Amino acid sequence: MGGGDPLLFQHLFWFFGHPEVYVLILPGFGIVSHICMRISNNDSSFGYYGLICAMASIVCLGSVVWALPLFVYGIHGLPRRIIESKNIAVVLPSEACLLEFVWTFIPTLLIVVLCFYKLNYLTYYSGGRFSNPVKIVGHQWYWRYELSKGVMYDSFITDIINSVNKPLRLFYKTPYSLLVTSADVIHSFSIPDYRLKIDAVPGRIKCVKLFADRLGVFKGYCTELCGVGHRYMPIVIEVVLSKNI
């Protein structure tokens, strides 16, 4: 009969059976979330939720680890009464069908609500009505912008690093539908400051919504290896007030 390594199984059971291991691992999730927040330069995407959740999990698991030796050596006073009350609260309703239905129905309802909002988010970015469409066509090695008013121009790199002769100008506080495609090879339209990255594929038009909620100049680049001139495809978006256009 086949079998596994008993020593390996012993270590695996020890790893998953000791909450103190998770206490050591969980801070990493909060640290990663904090790093992603700083790199993306967007507090609203990640915020401090990951760090807070990791700290809360550490407190919960730490209390469990702290309570284990108390059961071995005995507990007295207030900690004993608290733990006994928790045990009673868990044991008594184990046969209560109504209570079991409630604590099953409420999480299910929360999941349905979250799915509804997620579906709304997906349908918002999947197309539909295009507000202020801007067609972006990738070429080797420049970008062509076609605006809704019939204006079309090419954007080439200049002698200044990460600068172009004709940037894409957008109105402040205005929603846009960016229709991205390519005329030759696969490119990628990326603006890190707006958390925007979409591939430009020949023969296909991809749509992504952009709300210009910040004034300024935002620079990006083609993030797909599209040939020897790949580095000569910077992207510059200028978000200005309408009176400045």
XYZ file of N, CA and C in Angstrom:
735
model
N 0.839 -1.196 0.000
C 0.000 0.000 0.000
C 0.874 1.246 0.000
N 0.422 2.213 -0.753
C 1.175 3.454 -0.801
C 0.902 4.301 0.420
N 1.790 5.179 0.677
C 1.631 6.056 1.829
C 2.488 7.290 1.658
N 2.356 8.169 2.610
C 3.126 9.394 2.572
C 4.191 9.390 3.645
N 4.829 10.484 3.757
C 5.879 10.647 4.743
C 5.249 10.994 6.088
N 5.347 10.129 7.085
C 4.721 10.438 8.385
C 5.277 11.705 9.010
N 6.582 11.935 8.814
C 7.185 13.129 9.397
C 6.611 14.391 8.765
N 6.390 14.345 7.431
C 5.800 15.493 6.747
C 4.383 15.749 7.249
N 3.583 14.684 7.368
C 2.217 14.848 7.867
C 2.210 15.388 9.290
N 3.178 14.944 10.082
C 3.258 15.425 11.452
C 3.503 16.929 11.486
N 4.393 17.403 10.617
C 4.670 18.839 10.568
C 3.465 19.613 10.039
N 2.770 19.057 9.045
C 1.596 19.745 8.504
C 0.508 19.865 9.562
N 0.251 18.766 10.289
C -0.767 18.830 11.339
C -0.370 19.817 12.424
N 0.916 19.875 12.727
C 1.360 20.832 13.747
C 1.155 22.258 13.252
N 1.450 22.493 11.965
C 1.333 23.848 11.415
C -0.109 24.330 11.443
N -1.023 23.493 10.942
C -2.417 23.917 10.850
C -3.159 23.775 12.177
N -2.584 23.112 13.131
C -3.263 22.919 14.399
C -2.826 23.857 15.496
N -1.919 24.778 15.201
C -1.426 25.696 16.217
C -1.769 27.123 15.822
N -2.677 27.755 16.524
C -3.066 29.131 16.176
C -1.927 30.123 16.266
N -0.919 29.824 17.102
C 0.168 30.796 17.222
C 0.923 30.963 15.910
N 0.865 29.953 15.042
C 1.500 30.084 13.731
C 0.812 31.170 12.916
N -0.518 31.198 12.961
C -1.257 32.216 12.221
C -1.005 33.601 12.800
N -0.773 33.675 14.096
C -0.468 34.966 14.706
C 0.811 35.542 14.112
N 1.747 34.671 13.765
C 2.993 35.129 13.160
C 2.827 35.459 11.684
N 1.884 34.793 11.005
C 1.718 34.981 9.564
C 0.809 36.154 9.236
N -0.247 36.347 10.003
C -1.264 37.349 9.671
C -0.734 38.764 9.511
N 0.268 39.205 10.308
C 0.756 40.576 10.065
C 1.247 40.798 8.648
N 1.693 39.711 7.992
C 2.156 39.869 6.618
C 1.078 40.357 5.684
N -0.171 39.921 5.889
C -1.267 40.366 5.033
C -1.499 41.862 5.197
N -1.434 42.342 6.420
C -1.600 43.773 6.643
C -0.469 44.577 6.046
N 0.761 44.052 6.144
C 1.914 44.758 5.585
C 1.817 44.812 4.068
N 1.432 43.700 3.435
C 1.286 43.684 1.975
C 0.224 44.678 1.529
N -0.904 44.724 2.237
C -1.958 45.682 1.896
C -1.461 47.111 2.019
N -0.678 47.375 3.054
C -0.153 48.727 3.257
C 0.825 49.092 2.145
N 1.658 48.137 1.725
C 2.614 48.397 0.644
C 1.875 48.661 -0.661
N 0.841 47.862 -0.957
C 0.061 48.068 -2.182
C -0.591 49.443 -2.192
N -1.042 49.882 -1.029
C -1.667 51.200 -0.941
C -0.669 52.286 -1.297
N 0.568 52.157 -0.806
C 1.573 53.176 -1.076
C 2.026 53.144 -2.530
N 2.184 51.948 -3.073
C 2.643 51.838 -4.459
C 1.600 52.381 -5.420
N 0.326 52.067 -5.178
C -0.738 52.530 -6.073
C -1.075 53.995 -5.869
N -0.560 54.590 -4.799
C -0.827 56.003 -4.498
C -2.321 56.274 -4.428
N -3.030 55.323 -3.843
C -4.484 55.453 -3.761
C -4.956 54.883 -2.435
N -5.287 55.762 -1.511
C -5.706 55.310 -0.195
C -7.054 54.603 -0.231
N -7.915 54.982 -1.189
C -9.259 54.423 -1.209
C -9.297 52.992 -1.729
N -8.260 52.552 -2.464
C -8.280 51.196 -3.005
C -8.065 50.161 -1.906
N -7.083 50.379 -1.081
C -6.775 49.419 -0.030
C -7.005 50.024 1.353
N -6.509 51.230 1.540
C -6.659 51.865 2.834
C -5.947 51.074 3.917
N -6.449 51.176 5.110
C -5.855 50.482 6.240
C -6.692 49.272 6.665
N -7.629 48.851 5.803
C -8.510 47.758 6.179
C -7.735 46.458 6.385
N -6.789 46.195 5.493
C -6.019 44.967 5.633
C -5.243 44.926 6.926
N -4.627 46.053 7.278
C -3.859 46.117 8.517
C -4.766 45.972 9.731
N -5.931 46.611 9.680
C -6.870 46.523 10.803
C -7.400 45.094 10.955
N -7.746 44.461 9.821
C -8.244 43.082 9.887
C -7.172 42.139 10.425
N -5.924 42.360 10.005
C -4.842 41.517 10.508
C -4.670 41.696 12.009
N -4.753 42.940 12.480
C -4.616 43.191 13.918
C -5.771 42.566 14.699
N -6.993 42.682 14.147
C -8.137 42.075 14.824
C -8.004 40.557 14.872
N -7.514 39.970 13.785
C -7.322 38.520 13.770
C -6.252 38.101 14.766
N -5.207 38.922 14.884
C -4.160 38.614 15.857
C -4.722 38.636 17.272
N -5.575 39.609 17.554
C -6.176 39.692 18.888
C -7.036 38.461 19.164
N -7.857 38.067 18.183
C -8.733 36.905 18.385
C -7.928 35.622 18.553
N -6.987 35.393 17.635
C -6.190 34.175 17.729
C -5.273 34.207 18.942
N -4.775 35.407 19.260
C -3.936 35.520 20.451
C -4.691 35.179 21.718
N -5.953 35.574 21.772
C -6.762 35.228 22.947
C -6.992 33.728 23.036
N -7.135 33.084 21.866
C -7.289 31.628 21.868
C -6.019 30.960 22.379
N -4.876 31.424 21.861
C -3.602 30.864 22.313
C -3.411 31.104 23.805
N -3.805 32.279 24.263
C -3.671 32.611 25.686
C -4.588 31.744 26.541
N -5.738 31.366 25.992
C -6.702 30.591 26.775
C -6.335 29.118 26.868
N -5.530 28.610 25.918
C -5.206 27.182 25.932
C -4.534 26.734 27.229
N -3.460 27.394 27.671
C -2.848 26.921 28.927
C -3.746 27.120 30.141
N -4.684 28.065 30.053
C -5.575 28.278 31.185
C -6.476 27.076 31.424
N -6.858 26.398 30.342
C -7.671 25.197 30.502
C -6.850 24.053 31.103
N -5.542 24.114 30.880
C -4.691 23.052 31.410
C -4.430 23.253 32.899
N -4.096 24.482 33.263
C -3.723 24.760 34.652
C -4.889 25.271 35.494
N -6.018 25.490 34.853
C -7.170 25.964 35.606
C -7.275 27.473 35.564
N -8.473 27.962 35.507
C -8.725 29.393 35.480
C -9.681 29.749 36.603
N -9.562 30.969 37.042
C -10.374 31.421 38.153
C -10.784 32.867 37.915
N -11.800 33.262 38.612
C -12.211 34.650 38.578
C -12.957 35.022 37.316
N -12.767 36.270 36.890
C -13.489 36.813 35.740
C -13.193 36.073 34.444
N -11.918 35.733 34.110
C -11.678 34.983 32.864
C -12.453 33.677 32.801
N -12.588 32.993 33.956
C -13.333 31.726 33.962
C -14.802 31.956 33.648
N -15.375 32.990 34.240
C -16.793 33.272 34.001
C -17.036 33.672 32.547
N -16.107 34.442 31.968
C -16.267 34.867 30.568
C -16.231 33.662 29.640
N -15.248 32.791 29.832
C -15.107 31.626 28.952
C -16.284 30.675 29.127
N -16.739 30.492 30.380
C -17.892 29.628 30.605
C -19.147 30.183 29.954
N -19.312 31.504 30.014
C -20.484 32.106 29.371
C -20.438 31.920 27.864
N -19.240 32.012 27.278
C -19.124 31.778 25.836
C -19.457 30.334 25.498
N -18.977 29.401 26.307
C -19.272 27.993 26.043
C -20.766 27.710 26.138
N -21.407 28.299 27.148
C -22.849 28.101 27.301
C -23.604 28.688 26.117
N -23.144 29.868 25.655
C -23.819 30.516 24.526
C -23.700 29.697 23.257
N -22.626 28.910 23.156
C -22.438 28.092 21.958
C -23.177 26.763 22.078
N -23.169 26.177 23.260
C -23.737 24.838 23.430
C -25.259 24.861 23.453
N -25.864 25.805 24.168
C -27.310 25.807 24.355
C -28.092 25.880 23.050
N -27.736 26.798 22.126
C -28.578 26.901 20.922
C -28.243 25.905 19.835
N -27.432 24.871 20.154
C -27.022 23.937 19.108
C -28.194 23.159 18.533
N -29.285 23.022 19.302
C -30.463 22.312 18.827
C -31.600 23.256 18.462
N -31.351 24.561 18.489
C -32.398 25.532 18.174
C -32.443 25.734 16.666
N -33.455 25.189 16.017
C -33.550 25.262 14.554
C -33.722 26.698 14.073
N -34.538 27.471 14.789
C -34.770 28.845 14.373
C -33.488 29.658 14.417
N -32.727 29.491 15.489
C -31.481 30.240 15.611
C -30.474 29.807 14.553
N -30.406 28.506 14.282
C -29.511 28.023 13.234
C -29.919 28.580 11.877
N -31.228 28.677 11.639
C -31.689 29.262 10.379
C -31.280 30.728 10.280
N -31.391 31.454 11.386
C -31.072 32.885 11.371
C -29.597 33.103 11.088
N -28.722 32.373 11.794
C -27.297 32.643 11.571
C -26.781 32.012 10.275
N -27.600 31.247 9.607
C -27.263 30.819 8.244
C -27.829 31.780 7.206
N -29.014 32.292 7.470
C -29.679 33.170 6.504
C -28.999 34.538 6.424
N -28.596 35.085 7.560
C -28.010 36.437 7.557
C -26.706 36.487 6.760
N -25.729 35.582 6.969
C -24.531 35.623 6.108
C -24.845 35.407 4.637
N -25.817 34.521 4.357
C -26.206 34.314 2.960
C -26.767 35.588 2.349
N -27.577 36.298 3.115
C -28.127 37.558 2.633
C -27.025 38.576 2.378
N -26.041 38.629 3.253
C -24.922 39.555 3.054
C -24.147 39.213 1.787
N -23.954 37.925 1.531
C -23.241 37.516 0.317
C -24.034 37.902 -0.927
N -25.353 37.738 -0.885
C -26.189 38.127 -2.026
C -26.090 39.623 -2.284
N -26.097 40.417 -1.221
C -25.977 41.870 -1.380
C -24.630 42.233 -1.989
N -23.554 41.599 -1.509
C -22.230 41.871 -2.070
C -22.162 41.459 -3.535
N -22.777 40.328 -3.878
C -22.798 39.898 -5.282
C -23.563 40.889 -6.144
N -24.628 41.460 -5.607
C -25.401 42.442 -6.359
C -24.549 43.664 -6.688
N -23.826 44.170 -5.696
C -22.973 45.329 -5.947
C -21.827 44.978 -6.895
N -21.292 43.778 -6.766
C -20.221 43.356 -7.668
C -20.740 43.228 -9.090
N -21.939 42.690 -9.258
C -22.525 42.566 -10.590
C -22.762 43.936 -11.200
N -23.204 44.877 -10.390
C -23.396 46.239 -10.867
C -22.078 46.838 -11.325
N -21.014 46.556 -10.592
C -19.682 47.052 -10.962
C -19.220 46.445 -12.283
N -19.439 45.133 -12.442
C -18.998 44.470 -13.668
C -19.775 44.958 -14.882
N -21.086 45.123 -14.742
C -21.880 45.606 -15.867
C -21.544 47.053 -16.215
N -21.123 47.830 -15.212
C -20.743 49.219 -15.485
C -19.518 49.273 -16.378
N -18.572 48.357 -16.162
C -17.340 48.369 -16.935
C -17.398 47.480 -18.174
N -18.498 46.807 -18.402
C -18.568 45.890 -19.539
C -19.077 46.541 -20.814
N -19.422 47.790 -20.750
C -19.877 48.450 -21.973
C -21.124 49.251 -21.726
N -22.165 48.982 -22.541
C -23.394 49.759 -22.412
C -23.258 51.082 -23.147
N -23.903 52.095 -22.632
C -23.840 53.409 -23.248
C -22.470 54.023 -23.007
N -21.900 54.565 -24.074
C -20.586 55.170 -23.989
C -20.743 56.665 -23.773
N -20.266 57.153 -22.638
C -20.301 58.584 -22.362
C -18.968 59.189 -22.766
N -19.011 60.176 -23.666
C -17.806 60.842 -24.162
C -16.760 59.826 -24.631
N -17.058 59.076 -25.675
C -16.106 58.051 -26.119
C -14.831 58.657 -26.689
N -13.719 58.039 -26.356
C -12.408 58.407 -26.890
C -11.767 57.126 -27.407
N -11.548 57.062 -28.705
C -10.932 55.878 -29.283
C -9.421 56.035 -29.261
N -8.751 55.009 -28.755
C -7.293 55.014 -28.628
C -6.750 53.845 -29.435
N -5.918 54.153 -30.414
C -5.369 53.135 -31.313
C -3.854 53.104 -31.143
N -3.332 51.930 -30.812
C -1.894 51.774 -30.670
C -1.230 51.440 -31.992
N -0.142 52.119 -32.268
C 0.665 51.879 -33.467
C 2.113 51.659 -33.037
N 2.897 51.108 -33.941
C 4.332 51.032 -33.704
C 4.991 52.314 -34.237
N 5.416 53.240 -33.376
C 5.348 53.210 -31.935
C 4.836 54.557 -31.486
N 3.545 54.734 -31.570
C 2.880 55.959 -31.145
C 1.412 55.624 -30.884
N 0.708 56.605 -30.309
C -0.714 56.452 -30.017
C -1.527 57.417 -30.861
N -2.675 56.938 -31.318
C -3.600 57.792 -32.069
C -4.890 57.936 -31.255
N -5.306 59.198 -31.084
C -6.516 59.505 -30.316
C -7.589 60.033 -31.254
N -8.780 59.438 -31.160
C -9.927 59.874 -31.953
C -11.031 60.306 -30.990
N -11.320 61.598 -30.957
C -12.313 62.140 -30.045
C -13.700 62.080 -30.664
N -14.706 62.294 -29.825
C -16.089 62.159 -30.275
C -16.484 63.240 -31.275
N -15.792 64.367 -31.280
C -16.132 65.466 -32.179
C -15.483 65.325 -33.557
N -14.928 64.175 -33.843
C -14.284 63.960 -35.126
C -12.838 64.389 -35.166
N -12.300 64.826 -34.041
C -10.898 65.237 -33.971
C -10.025 63.996 -33.837
N -8.983 63.919 -34.642
C -8.079 62.782 -34.619
C -6.651 63.292 -34.754
N -5.766 62.802 -33.901
C -4.369 63.225 -33.980
C -3.483 62.126 -33.410
N -2.213 62.181 -33.788
C -1.220 61.209 -33.332
C -0.346 61.826 -32.253
N 0.048 61.009 -31.309
C 0.869 61.454 -30.186
C 2.213 60.742 -30.243
N 3.267 61.519 -30.503
C 4.618 60.971 -30.623
C 5.478 61.423 -29.447
N 6.506 60.645 -29.176
C 7.449 60.999 -28.135
C 8.307 62.178 -28.590
N 8.746 62.989 -27.633
C 9.618 64.129 -27.923
C 11.009 63.856 -27.360
N 11.866 64.865 -27.470
C 13.228 64.719 -26.949
C 13.264 64.683 -25.422
N 12.202 65.178 -24.789
C 12.118 65.150 -23.333
C 11.596 63.785 -22.895
N 12.198 63.248 -21.856
C 11.836 61.909 -21.392
C 10.376 61.879 -20.943
N 9.667 60.853 -21.393
C 8.261 60.625 -21.016
C 7.364 61.810 -21.358
N 7.648 62.463 -22.451
C 6.820 63.578 -22.918
C 6.421 63.323 -24.364
N 5.279 63.893 -24.750
C 4.774 63.722 -26.109
C 4.442 65.087 -26.690
N 4.319 65.123 -28.010
C 4.017 66.401 -28.660
C 2.548 66.798 -28.511
N 1.657 65.800 -28.459
C 0.227 66.084 -28.321
C -0.379 65.136 -27.285
N -0.544 65.594 -26.064
C -1.150 64.733 -25.042
C -2.657 64.603 -25.242
N -3.234 63.660 -24.555
C -4.683 63.487 -24.555
C -5.276 64.393 -23.482
N -6.083 65.367 -23.903
C -6.669 66.324 -22.967
C -8.109 65.934 -22.650
N -8.398 65.896 -21.361
C -9.725 65.524 -20.890
C -10.277 66.617 -19.989
N -11.617 66.693 -19.942
C -12.275 67.656 -19.060
C -12.270 67.146 -17.623
N -12.147 68.074 -16.712
C -12.199 67.762 -15.283
C -13.634 67.419 -14.872
N -13.780 66.416 -14.007
C -15.076 65.964 -13.498
C -15.999 65.489 -14.623
N -15.433 64.775 -15.580
C -16.208 64.290 -16.723
C -15.937 62.800 -16.912
N -16.973 61.982 -17.097
C -16.761 60.556 -17.357
C -16.428 60.308 -18.824
N -15.556 59.365 -19.066
C -15.150 59.021 -20.423
C -15.201 57.505 -20.602
N -15.411 57.114 -21.848
C -15.319 55.716 -22.243
C -14.141 55.588 -23.197
N -13.097 54.933 -22.737
C -11.903 54.752 -23.556
C -12.045 53.461 -24.348
N -12.073 53.590 -25.663
C -12.179 52.441 -26.566
C -10.790 52.156 -27.115
N -10.183 51.103 -26.629
C -8.773 50.834 -26.897
C -8.649 49.679 -27.880
N -7.822 49.876 -28.901
C -7.541 48.835 -29.883
C -6.138 49.056 -30.438
N -5.739 48.228 -31.384
C -4.409 48.325 -31.980
C -4.505 48.134 -33.480
N -3.568 48.745 -34.186
C -3.541 48.650 -35.644
C -2.514 47.646 -36.143
N -1.642 47.147 -35.272
C -0.598 46.232 -35.736
C -0.379 45.075 -34.758
N 0.332 45.350 -33.652
C 0.626 44.306 -32.675
C -0.076 44.647 -31.358
N 0.086 43.776 -30.384
C -0.550 44.006 -29.086
C 0.212 45.079 -28.311
N -0.493 46.097 -27.912
C 0.045 47.133 -27.032
C -0.729 47.086 -25.710
N -0.366 47.968 -24.802
C -1.081 48.053 -23.527
C -1.102 49.503 -23.067
N -2.305 50.029 -22.881
C -2.504 51.422 -22.471
C -2.577 51.461 -20.948
N -1.600 52.111 -20.322
C -1.491 52.070 -18.867
C -1.247 53.462 -18.302
N -2.079 53.844 -17.323
C -1.916 55.087 -16.566
C -1.947 54.707 -15.083
N -0.795 54.543 -14.444
C -0.782 54.079 -13.047
C -1.527 54.991 -12.086
N -1.478 56.309 -12.290
C -2.134 57.226 -11.359
C -3.645 57.041 -11.336
N -4.210 56.545 -12.417
C -5.648 56.285 -12.479
C -5.969 54.794 -12.357
N -4.974 54.003 -11.962
C -5.164 52.560 -11.836
C -5.772 51.982 -13.105
N -5.246 52.409 -14.240
C -5.804 52.036 -15.537
C -4.772 51.248 -16.329
N -5.163 50.078 -16.781
C -4.294 49.253 -17.624
C -5.181 48.343 -18.457
N -5.095 48.490 -19.769
C -5.921 47.685 -20.664
C -5.121 47.385 -21.924
N -5.189 46.146 -22.379
C -4.445 45.737 -23.568
C -5.135 46.231 -24.832
N -4.317 46.642 -25.779
C -4.798 47.035 -27.103
C -4.516 45.883 -28.065
N -5.572 45.175 -28.450
C -5.444 43.971 -29.261
C -5.939 44.262 -30.673
N -5.180 43.889 -31.709
C -5.635 44.124 -33.085
C -6.948 43.396 -33.372
N -7.873 44.083 -34.016
C -9.152 43.491 -34.378
C -10.179 43.463 -33.268
N -9.829 43.954 -32.083
C -10.774 43.985 -30.968
C -10.779 45.377 -30.340
N -11.942 45.787 -29.883
C -12.082 47.076 -29.198
C -12.498 46.796 -27.761
N -11.661 47.214 -26.849
C -11.942 47.051 -25.424
C -12.344 48.394 -24.832
N -13.303 48.335 -23.930
C -13.828 49.562 -23.329
C -13.500 49.590 -21.848
N -13.057 50.738 -21.387
C -12.830 50.961 -19.969
C -13.310 52.365 -19.633
N -13.969 52.493 -18.483
C -14.506 53.786 -18.072
C -13.455 54.544 -17.267
N -13.401 55.832 -17.484
C -12.470 56.705 -16.768
C -13.201 57.961 -16.345
N -13.109 58.283 -15.063
C -13.688 59.517 -14.543
C -12.541 60.429 -14.139
N -12.397 61.528 -14.870
C -11.285 62.453 -14.635
C -11.582 63.298 -13.404
N -11.238 62.770 -12.257
C -11.574 63.440 -10.998
C -10.405 64.196 -10.388
N -9.289 64.279 -11.111
C -8.132 65.004 -10.593
C -7.518 65.858 -11.692
N -7.171 67.077 -11.347
C -6.497 67.967 -12.288
C -5.006 67.659 -12.318
N -4.402 67.876 -13.486
C -2.963 67.689 -13.578
C -2.564 66.909 -14.809
N -1.292 66.564 -14.841
C -0.708 65.800 -15.944
C -0.365 64.406 -15.422
N -0.862 63.403 -16.094
C -0.671 62.022 -15.665
C 0.014 61.256 -16.793
N 1.108 60.605 -16.449
C 1.926 59.939 -17.460
C 1.852 58.428 -17.294
N 1.931 57.761 -18.425
C 1.922 56.313 -18.448
C 2.824 55.806 -19.551
N 2.613 54.573 -19.935
C 3.498 53.955 -20.910
C 2.835 52.691 -21.437
N 3.374 52.190 -22.515
C 2.921 50.911 -23.053
C 3.584 49.805 -22.242
N 2.784 48.949 -21.642
C 3.313 47.897 -20.775
C 3.333 46.533 -21.463
N 3.331 46.539 -22.774
C 3.414 45.295 -23.536
C 4.610 45.399 -24.474
N 5.404 44.325 -24.535
C 6.561 44.326 -25.428
C 6.069 44.271 -26.872
N 6.120 45.420 -27.535
C 5.518 45.547 -28.867
C 6.553 45.758 -29.967
N 7.811 45.515 -29.684
C 8.825 45.675 -30.712
C 10.027 46.453 -30.206
N 10.939 46.742 -31.120
C 12.191 47.403 -30.735
C 11.963 48.834 -30.274
N 10.856 49.458 -30.710
C 10.560 50.824 -30.289
C 9.579 50.894 -29.142
N 9.511 49.820 -28.370
C 8.545 49.748 -27.269
C 8.706 50.908 -26.288
N 9.927 51.304 -26.029
C 10.148 52.357 -25.035
C 9.829 53.744 -25.561
N 9.472 53.854 -26.823
C 9.153 55.163 -27.405
C 7.643 55.399 -27.480
N 6.897 54.799 -26.563
C 5.442 54.959 -26.577
C 4.924 55.488 -25.240
N 5.376 56.639 -24.790
C 4.816 57.178 -23.540
C 3.383 57.652 -23.738
N 2.665 57.753 -22.642
C 1.277 58.225 -22.638
C 1.183 59.408 -21.692
N 0.593 60.482 -22.155
C 0.419 61.673 -21.329
C -1.041 62.104 -21.419
N -1.688 62.197 -20.269
C -3.069 62.676 -20.186
C -3.087 63.958 -19.370
N -3.667 64.994 -19.930
C -3.830 66.265 -19.233
C -5.304 66.444 -18.873
N -5.575 66.560 -17.605
C -6.937 66.821 -17.132
C -7.014 68.297 -16.763
N -7.810 69.039 -17.514
C -7.889 70.494 -17.353
C -9.348 70.908 -17.214
N -9.538 72.132 -16.762
C -10.877 72.705 -16.724
C -11.358 72.984 -18.136
N -12.665 72.949 -18.335
C -13.220 73.085 -19.681
C -12.859 74.412 -20.325
N -12.714 75.462 -19.537
C -12.418 76.771 -20.109
C -10.993 76.857 -20.637
N -10.138 75.874 -20.247
C -8.755 75.898 -20.696
C -8.555 75.147 -21.996
N -9.613 74.585 -22.545
C -9.489 73.823 -23.798
C -10.036 74.645 -24.957
